[in-house]
Amino acid sequence: MKVGVFSCKPYDKAMLESANSDGHLSYTFIEEPLTPLTAIACHDFDAVCIFVNDKVCGETVRALADAGVSHIALRCAGYNNVDVDEAKKLGLRVSRVPAYSPHTVAEHALALILTLNRKTHKAYNRVKEGNFDIQGLQGFTLHGKTVGIVGTGRIGQAVARILSGFGCTLLCYDPMPAQSVKALGASYTDLQTLLSTSHIITLHCPLNEGSYHLINEETIAQMRDGVMLINTSRGGLVNTQAVIKGLKSKKIGYLGLDVYEMESELFFRDHSLEIIQDDEFERLASFHNVLITGHQGFFTQEAMQEIAAVTVANIRMPGENNDNFLAP
Ligand code: NAI
């Protein structure tokens, strides 16, 4: 089978190759993203393998179908960038890796919380330069604080388990409550109560029509003064202009992002010698209490191995695990 691997980085290539040691799949590794334009050139592929910022809108899906591609294999969990309905209509398979390692992303959310709070990134730089002054590095004790978890699926549950170990009070919001979270002593509540009560709010729900800009001026206004907001889920959950306002007014006291709504223009590439044109991103990055990572929540050795193994299995044996298939 011939597979076009889009948005491909050296680490993707290494993992996908090692998951295909018998050479059953024949890969073409392509650095460019899959878009309506690059989809036109997919005549040679039976399947395309894509990542979070490939633009698989209706136009791309139709171009893939015209080119004879039969399978869109996502090497990630979220699928908000794929027009699944159009794929279903045209008979294309769409697979993903729904549960490679929820702990991996949960641990990254914790890294953002702990770094923002205890300012270890600033301490590292100070000590490197021989500055041992701790003025300005004061944090707060996590034990006993209330953390609001929006979305308690696989990753939200892993976050809940970790934070319960820290001695936090857990408030959760999810239309489908999880028994395992209740068993930790967490309570489910409505979104407004979660927003108005939590010292820390962490987002773990998918991006869809219902959750787009879930964090906006109105919902930020409901939060506690000085709240810590963490988003490791998808950038579109957060209205960037609204959080900039919230940071300027000090309503938001800490912001930790692994995802950003316009990230497809920036993330996963080195722009260090360019002038970044995205003024909203630059404004965000300028705040001393904002910590941004470039969508690396998934990026551990264990998760990458699992992603590659499941992606290869999805392409080779599409009938094997229906839970991984969004279409047909
Ligand atoms: P999941 O499907 O196991 O859980 C999602 C949960 O969110 C479900 O329980 C669902 O009922 C709930 N939900 C849906 N809409 C909601 C809403 N409007 N408000 C509150 N809860 C809602 O998904 P999983 O594996 O936990 O992943 C969550 C998200 O994390 C993914 O959709 C993906 O966007 C993101 N992600 C980010 C990664 C990164 O590298 N930063 C890596 C992997 C996933």
CSV table of C-alpha atoms and ligand atoms in Angstrom, one decimal:
chain,number,residue,atom,x,y,z
A,1,MET,CA,0.0,0.0,0.0
A,2,LYS,CA,1.2,3.5,-0.9
A,3,VAL,CA,0.9,6.1,1.8
A,4,GLY,CA,1.6,9.8,1.5
A,5,VAL,CA,2.6,11.1,5.0
A,6,PHE,CA,1.9,14.8,5.2
A,7,SER,CA,3.3,17.4,7.7
A,8,CYS,CA,6.1,14.9,8.2
A,9,LYS,CA,9.0,15.6,10.6
A,10,PRO,CA,12.1,13.5,11.1
A,11,TYR,CA,10.6,12.1,14.4
A,12,ASP,CA,7.4,11.0,12.5
A,13,LYS,CA,9.4,9.3,9.8
A,14,ALA,CA,11.5,7.4,12.4
A,15,MET,CA,8.5,6.1,14.3
A,16,LEU,CA,6.4,5.2,11.3
A,17,GLU,CA,9.4,3.4,9.7
A,18,SER,CA,10.0,1.4,12.9
A,19,ALA,CA,6.3,0.4,13.1
A,20,ASN,CA,6.5,-0.9,9.5
A,21,SER,CA,9.6,-3.1,9.8
A,22,ASP,CA,8.2,-5.7,7.3
A,23,GLY,CA,7.9,-2.9,4.6
A,24,HIS,CA,4.2,-3.7,3.9
A,25,LEU,CA,3.5,0.0,3.6
A,26,SER,CA,5.4,2.1,1.1
A,27,TYR,CA,5.7,5.7,2.4
A,28,THR,CA,6.3,9.0,0.7
A,29,PHE,CA,7.3,11.5,3.4
A,30,ILE,CA,6.2,15.0,2.6
A,31,GLU,CA,7.0,18.0,4.8
A,32,GLU,CA,4.2,20.1,3.4
A,33,PRO,CA,0.7,20.0,5.0
A,34,LEU,CA,-2.2,18.3,3.2
A,35,THR,CA,-4.4,21.1,1.8
A,36,PRO,CA,-6.9,21.4,-1.2
A,37,LEU,CA,-3.8,22.1,-3.3
A,38,THR,CA,-1.5,19.3,-2.3
A,39,ALA,CA,-4.5,16.8,-2.3
A,40,ILE,CA,-4.6,17.2,-6.1
A,41,ALA,CA,-1.2,15.6,-6.3
A,42,CYS,CA,-2.2,12.4,-4.4
A,43,HIS,CA,-2.8,10.1,-7.4
A,44,ASP,CA,-0.1,7.8,-6.4
A,45,PHE,CA,-1.4,7.1,-2.8
A,46,ASP,CA,-3.9,4.6,-1.5
A,47,ALA,CA,-3.9,6.4,1.9
A,48,VAL,CA,-2.8,9.7,3.3
A,49,CYS,CA,-1.4,10.0,6.8
A,50,ILE,CA,-2.1,13.4,8.4
A,51,PHE,CA,-1.6,15.4,11.6
A,52,VAL,CA,-3.4,18.1,13.6
A,53,ASN,CA,-2.9,21.1,11.3
A,54,ASP,CA,-3.5,19.5,7.9
A,55,LYS,CA,-6.5,21.2,6.3
A,56,VAL,CA,-8.8,18.4,5.3
A,57,CYS,CA,-11.9,20.4,4.5
A,58,GLY,CA,-14.6,19.3,2.0
A,59,GLU,CA,-12.5,20.6,-0.9
A,60,THR,CA,-9.5,18.5,0.2
A,61,VAL,CA,-11.7,15.4,0.7
A,62,ARG,CA,-13.2,15.8,-2.8
A,63,ALA,CA,-9.7,16.2,-4.3
A,64,LEU,CA,-8.5,13.1,-2.5
A,65,ALA,CA,-11.5,11.1,-3.7
A,66,ASP,CA,-10.8,12.3,-7.3
A,67,ALA,CA,-7.2,11.2,-6.9
A,68,GLY,CA,-8.3,7.7,-5.9
A,69,VAL,CA,-7.2,7.9,-2.2
A,70,SER,CA,-9.4,5.6,-0.1
A,71,HIS,CA,-8.2,6.3,3.5
A,72,ILE,CA,-7.4,9.4,5.6
A,73,ALA,CA,-5.4,8.1,8.5
A,74,LEU,CA,-4.9,10.7,11.3
A,75,ARG,CA,-1.9,10.1,13.5
A,76,CYS,CA,-3.5,12.0,16.4
A,77,ALA,CA,-6.7,11.9,18.5
A,78,GLY,CA,-8.5,15.2,17.7
A,79,TYR,CA,-10.2,15.3,14.2
A,80,ASN,CA,-11.7,18.9,14.1
A,81,ASN,CA,-9.6,19.6,11.0
A,82,VAL,CA,-11.3,16.9,8.9
A,83,ASP,CA,-14.7,17.1,7.2
A,84,VAL,CA,-15.7,13.6,8.2
A,85,ASP,CA,-19.3,14.0,6.8
A,86,GLU,CA,-17.9,14.7,3.3
A,87,ALA,CA,-15.5,11.7,3.6
A,88,LYS,CA,-18.5,9.5,4.6
A,89,LYS,CA,-20.5,10.8,1.6
A,90,LEU,CA,-17.6,9.9,-0.8
A,91,GLY,CA,-16.9,6.6,0.8
A,92,LEU,CA,-13.4,7.4,2.2
A,93,ARG,CA,-12.2,5.8,5.4
A,94,VAL,CA,-11.2,8.1,8.2
A,95,SER,CA,-9.2,6.6,11.1
A,96,ARG,CA,-7.5,8.2,14.1
A,97,VAL,CA,-5.6,7.2,17.3
A,98,PRO,CA,-8.1,8.0,20.0
A,99,ALA,CA,-6.3,6.8,23.1
A,100,TYR,CA,-2.5,6.5,22.6
A,101,SER,CA,-1.5,7.8,26.0
A,102,PRO,CA,-3.8,10.1,28.0
A,103,HIS,CA,-1.1,10.3,30.7
A,104,THR,CA,1.3,12.0,28.2
A,105,VAL,CA,-1.0,15.0,27.6
A,106,ALA,CA,-2.2,15.1,31.2
A,107,GLU,CA,1.4,15.3,32.4
A,108,HIS,CA,2.1,18.2,30.1
A,109,ALA,CA,-0.9,20.1,31.5
A,110,LEU,CA,0.6,19.5,34.9
A,111,ALA,CA,4.0,20.8,33.7
A,112,LEU,CA,2.3,24.0,32.5
A,113,ILE,CA,0.5,24.4,35.9
A,114,LEU,CA,3.6,23.8,38.0
A,115,THR,CA,5.9,25.9,35.8
A,116,LEU,CA,3.5,28.9,35.7
A,117,ASN,CA,2.9,28.6,39.4
A,118,ARG,CA,6.5,28.1,40.7
A,119,LYS,CA,8.2,30.0,37.9
A,120,THR,CA,10.9,27.3,37.4
A,121,HIS,CA,11.5,28.6,33.8
A,122,LYS,CA,12.4,32.1,35.3
A,123,ALA,CA,14.4,30.6,38.1
A,124,TYR,CA,16.4,28.5,35.6
A,125,ASN,CA,17.5,31.6,33.7
A,126,ARG,CA,18.3,33.6,36.9
A,127,VAL,CA,20.5,30.9,38.4
A,128,LYS,CA,22.3,30.4,35.1
A,129,GLU,CA,23.3,34.0,35.2
A,130,GLY,CA,24.3,33.9,38.9
A,131,ASN,CA,21.2,35.7,40.1
A,132,PHE,CA,19.9,33.9,43.2
A,133,ASP,CA,17.3,36.6,44.1
A,134,ILE,CA,13.9,34.9,44.6
A,135,GLN,CA,12.0,38.1,44.6
A,136,GLY,CA,9.1,37.8,42.1
A,137,LEU,CA,9.2,33.9,42.1
A,138,GLN,CA,6.6,33.4,44.8
A,139,GLY,CA,3.9,30.8,43.9
A,140,PHE,CA,1.0,29.3,45.7
A,141,THR,CA,0.5,25.9,47.3
A,142,LEU,CA,-1.5,23.6,45.0
A,143,HIS,CA,-2.7,21.4,47.8
A,144,GLY,CA,-6.2,22.4,48.8
A,145,LYS,CA,-6.9,24.5,45.7
A,146,THR,CA,-10.0,24.0,43.5
A,147,VAL,CA,-9.3,22.8,40.0
A,148,GLY,CA,-12.0,22.9,37.3
A,149,ILE,CA,-11.6,20.2,34.7
A,150,VAL,CA,-13.7,20.9,31.5
A,151,GLY,CA,-14.0,17.5,29.8
A,152,THR,CA,-13.4,14.3,31.7
A,153,GLY,CA,-12.7,11.9,28.9
A,154,ARG,CA,-9.4,10.0,28.8
A,155,ILE,CA,-7.1,13.0,29.3
A,156,GLY,CA,-9.4,14.8,31.8
A,157,GLN,CA,-9.5,11.6,33.9
A,158,ALA,CA,-5.8,11.3,33.9
A,159,VAL,CA,-5.5,14.9,35.0
A,160,ALA,CA,-8.1,14.3,37.7
A,161,ARG,CA,-6.0,11.3,39.1
A,162,ILE,CA,-2.8,13.4,39.2
A,163,LEU,CA,-4.4,16.4,40.8
A,164,SER,CA,-6.2,14.3,43.4
A,165,GLY,CA,-2.7,13.1,44.4
A,166,PHE,CA,-1.8,16.8,44.9
A,167,GLY,CA,-4.7,17.2,47.3
A,168,CYS,CA,-6.7,19.5,45.1
A,169,THR,CA,-10.5,19.8,45.2
A,170,LEU,CA,-11.8,18.7,41.8
A,171,LEU,CA,-14.8,20.3,40.1
A,172,CYS,CA,-15.7,18.8,36.7
A,173,TYR,CA,-18.0,19.7,33.8
A,174,ASP,CA,-18.8,17.1,31.1
A,175,PRO,CA,-22.1,16.2,29.5
A,176,MET,CA,-21.0,12.5,30.1
A,177,PRO,CA,-19.8,12.3,33.7
A,178,ALA,CA,-17.3,9.5,34.4
A,179,GLN,CA,-17.7,7.2,37.4
A,180,SER,CA,-14.0,6.9,37.9
A,181,VAL,CA,-13.7,10.6,38.4
A,182,LYS,CA,-16.5,10.6,41.0
A,183,ALA,CA,-14.7,7.7,42.7
A,184,LEU,CA,-11.7,10.1,43.3
A,185,GLY,CA,-14.0,12.4,45.3
A,186,ALA,CA,-14.5,14.9,42.4
A,187,SER,CA,-17.9,16.5,41.9
A,188,TYR,CA,-19.6,17.4,38.6
A,189,THR,CA,-21.3,20.7,38.3
A,190,ASP,CA,-22.5,23.2,35.6
A,191,LEU,CA,-20.0,25.2,33.7
A,192,GLN,CA,-20.8,28.5,35.4
A,193,THR,CA,-20.2,27.1,38.9
A,194,LEU,CA,-16.9,25.5,37.7
A,195,LEU,CA,-15.8,28.8,36.2
A,196,SER,CA,-16.7,31.0,39.2
A,197,THR,CA,-15.3,28.6,41.8
A,198,SER,CA,-12.0,27.2,40.4
A,199,HIS,CA,-8.5,28.6,41.1
A,200,ILE,CA,-7.3,26.7,38.1
A,201,ILE,CA,-9.3,25.8,35.0
A,202,THR,CA,-8.0,23.2,32.6
A,203,LEU,CA,-9.6,22.3,29.2
A,204,HIS,CA,-9.8,18.7,28.0
A,205,CYS,CA,-12.9,18.7,25.8
A,206,PRO,CA,-12.7,18.3,22.0
A,207,LEU,CA,-13.2,21.3,19.6
A,208,ASN,CA,-16.5,21.2,17.9
A,209,GLU,CA,-19.4,23.6,17.0
A,210,GLY,CA,-20.6,23.5,20.6
A,211,SER,CA,-17.2,24.1,22.2
A,212,TYR,CA,-15.7,26.7,19.8
A,213,HIS,CA,-14.7,29.8,21.8
A,214,LEU,CA,-16.0,28.2,25.0
A,215,ILE,CA,-13.6,30.6,26.7
A,216,ASN,CA,-14.8,34.1,25.7
A,217,GLU,CA,-15.4,37.5,27.3
A,218,GLU,CA,-18.6,36.3,28.9
A,219,THR,CA,-17.1,33.1,30.4
A,220,ILE,CA,-13.9,34.9,31.5
A,221,ALA,CA,-16.0,37.4,33.3
A,222,GLN,CA,-17.5,34.6,35.4
A,223,MET,CA,-14.0,33.4,36.6
A,224,ARG,CA,-12.3,34.2,39.9
A,225,ASP,CA,-9.9,37.1,39.8
A,226,GLY,CA,-6.3,35.9,39.1
A,227,VAL,CA,-7.5,32.5,37.8
A,228,MET,CA,-5.0,30.2,36.1
A,229,LEU,CA,-6.3,29.0,32.7
A,230,ILE,CA,-4.7,26.0,30.9
A,231,ASN,CA,-5.4,24.8,27.4
A,232,THR,CA,-3.8,21.6,26.1
A,233,SER,CA,-6.8,20.6,24.0
A,234,ARG,CA,-7.4,22.7,20.8
A,235,GLY,CA,-6.7,26.4,20.2
A,236,GLY,CA,-10.2,27.1,19.0
A,237,LEU,CA,-11.7,26.5,22.5
A,238,VAL,CA,-10.2,29.9,23.5
A,239,ASN,CA,-11.0,33.3,22.0
A,240,THR,CA,-7.5,34.8,21.9
A,241,GLN,CA,-8.7,38.5,21.9
A,242,ALA,CA,-10.8,37.8,25.0
A,243,VAL,CA,-7.9,36.2,26.9
A,244,ILE,CA,-5.6,39.1,26.0
A,245,LYS,CA,-8.2,41.4,27.5
A,246,GLY,CA,-8.5,39.2,30.5
A,247,LEU,CA,-4.8,39.2,31.0
A,248,LYS,CA,-4.6,43.0,30.7
A,249,SER,CA,-7.4,43.5,33.3
A,250,LYS,CA,-5.6,40.9,35.6
A,251,LYS,CA,-8.7,38.7,35.6
A,252,ILE,CA,-6.5,36.0,34.3
A,253,GLY,CA,-3.5,35.7,36.5
A,254,TYR,CA,-1.8,32.8,34.6
A,255,LEU,CA,-2.2,31.4,31.2
A,256,GLY,CA,-0.7,28.1,30.0
A,257,LEU,CA,-1.2,27.1,26.3
A,258,ASP,CA,0.0,24.2,24.4
A,259,VAL,CA,-2.4,25.0,21.5
A,260,TYR,CA,-3.4,28.3,19.8
A,261,GLU,CA,-6.2,29.0,17.5
A,262,MET,CA,-4.0,30.2,14.6
A,263,GLU,CA,-1.2,27.7,15.3
A,264,SER,CA,-1.3,26.2,11.8
A,265,GLU,CA,0.6,29.3,10.6
A,266,LEU,CA,3.3,29.0,13.2
A,267,PHE,CA,3.7,25.8,15.1
A,268,PHE,CA,6.0,22.9,14.3
A,269,ARG,CA,8.4,25.1,12.3
A,270,ASP,CA,11.4,27.3,13.2
A,271,HIS,CA,10.5,31.0,12.7
A,272,SER,CA,13.3,32.3,14.8
A,273,LEU,CA,15.0,34.2,12.0
A,274,GLU,CA,11.7,35.7,10.7
A,275,ILE,CA,9.5,38.5,11.7
A,276,ILE,CA,6.3,36.9,13.1
A,277,GLN,CA,3.3,38.6,11.6
A,278,ASP,CA,0.7,37.3,14.0
A,279,ASP,CA,0.3,40.3,16.4
A,280,GLU,CA,-2.1,38.5,18.6
A,281,PHE,CA,0.3,35.7,19.2
A,282,GLU,CA,3.1,38.2,19.9
A,283,ARG,CA,1.0,40.1,22.4
A,284,LEU,CA,0.1,36.9,24.2
A,285,ALA,CA,3.8,35.8,24.3
A,286,SER,CA,4.7,39.2,25.7
A,287,PHE,CA,2.9,38.7,29.1
A,288,HIS,CA,5.2,37.6,31.9
A,289,ASN,CA,2.5,35.3,33.2
A,290,VAL,CA,1.8,33.5,30.0
A,291,LEU,CA,3.6,30.2,29.1
A,292,ILE,CA,3.2,28.8,25.6
A,293,THR,CA,4.5,25.5,24.2
A,294,GLY,CA,4.1,24.6,20.6
A,295,HIS,CA,1.7,21.7,20.7
A,296,GLN,CA,4.0,19.2,22.3
A,297,GLY,CA,1.6,17.7,24.8
A,298,PHE,CA,1.6,14.4,22.8
A,299,PHE,CA,5.4,14.3,22.3
A,300,THR,CA,6.9,11.5,24.4
A,301,GLN,CA,8.7,8.4,23.2
A,302,GLU,CA,6.0,6.1,24.5
A,303,ALA,CA,3.1,8.1,22.9
A,304,MET,CA,4.9,8.4,19.6
A,305,GLN,CA,5.5,4.6,19.4
A,306,GLU,CA,1.9,4.0,20.2
A,307,ILE,CA,0.7,6.5,17.7
A,308,ALA,CA,2.8,5.0,14.9
A,309,ALA,CA,1.8,1.4,15.8
A,310,VAL,CA,-1.9,2.2,15.8
A,311,THR,CA,-1.7,4.3,12.7
A,312,VAL,CA,0.0,1.6,10.8
A,313,ALA,CA,-2.5,-1.0,12.0
A,314,ASN,CA,-5.4,1.3,11.0
A,315,ILE,CA,-4.1,1.5,7.5
A,316,ARG,CA,-3.1,-2.2,7.2
A,317,MET,CA,-6.1,-3.8,8.9
A,318,PRO,CA,-9.0,-1.4,8.7
A,319,GLY,CA,-11.6,-3.9,10.0
A,320,GLU,CA,-9.7,-4.6,13.2
A,321,ASN,CA,-10.6,-1.8,15.6
A,322,ASN,CA,-13.8,0.0,14.7
A,323,ASP,CA,-13.3,2.4,17.7
A,324,ASN,CA,-10.5,4.0,15.7
A,325,PHE,CA,-12.7,4.7,12.7
A,326,LEU,CA,-14.8,7.8,12.2
A,327,ALA,CA,-15.8,6.7,8.7
A,328,PRO,CA,-17.2,4.5,7.3
B,1,NAI,P1,-12.1,12.0,24.9
B,1,NAI,O1,-13.0,11.9,23.7
B,1,NAI,O2,-11.7,10.8,25.6
B,1,NAI,O3,-12.8,13.0,26.0
B,1,NAI,C1,-13.4,14.2,25.7
B,1,NAI,C2,-14.5,14.5,26.7
B,1,NAI,O4,-15.0,15.8,26.5
B,1,NAI,C3,-15.7,13.5,26.7
B,1,NAI,O5,-15.9,13.0,28.0
B,1,NAI,C4,-16.8,14.4,26.3
B,1,NAI,O6,-18.1,14.0,26.8
B,1,NAI,C5,-16.4,15.8,26.8
B,1,NAI,N1,-17.0,16.9,26.1
B,1,NAI,C6,-17.4,17.0,24.8
B,1,NAI,N2,-17.8,18.3,24.6
B,1,NAI,C7,-17.7,19.0,25.8
B,1,NAI,C8,-18.0,20.3,26.2
B,1,NAI,N3,-18.5,21.2,25.4
B,1,NAI,N4,-17.8,20.6,27.5
B,1,NAI,C9,-17.3,19.7,28.4
B,1,NAI,N5,-16.9,18.5,28.0
B,1,NAI,C10,-17.2,18.1,26.8
B,1,NAI,O7,-10.9,12.9,24.4
B,1,NAI,P2,-9.4,12.9,25.1
B,1,NAI,O8,-8.6,11.8,24.6
B,1,NAI,O9,-9.5,13.1,26.5
B,1,NAI,O10,-8.8,14.2,24.4
B,1,NAI,C11,-9.3,15.5,24.6
B,1,NAI,C12,-8.8,16.5,23.6
B,1,NAI,O11,-7.4,16.7,23.9
B,1,NAI,C13,-8.8,16.0,22.2
B,1,NAI,O12,-10.1,16.3,21.6
B,1,NAI,C14,-7.7,16.7,21.5
B,1,NAI,O13,-8.3,17.9,21.0
B,1,NAI,C15,-6.8,17.1,22.7
B,1,NAI,N6,-5.5,16.5,22.6
B,1,NAI,C16,-4.4,17.4,22.6
B,1,NAI,C17,-3.1,16.8,22.5
B,1,NAI,C18,-1.9,17.7,22.6
B,1,NAI,O14,-0.8,17.3,22.1
B,1,NAI,N7,-1.9,18.9,23.1
B,1,NAI,C19,-2.9,15.4,22.2
B,1,NAI,C20,-4.1,14.6,22.3
B,1,NAI,C21,-5.4,15.2,22.4
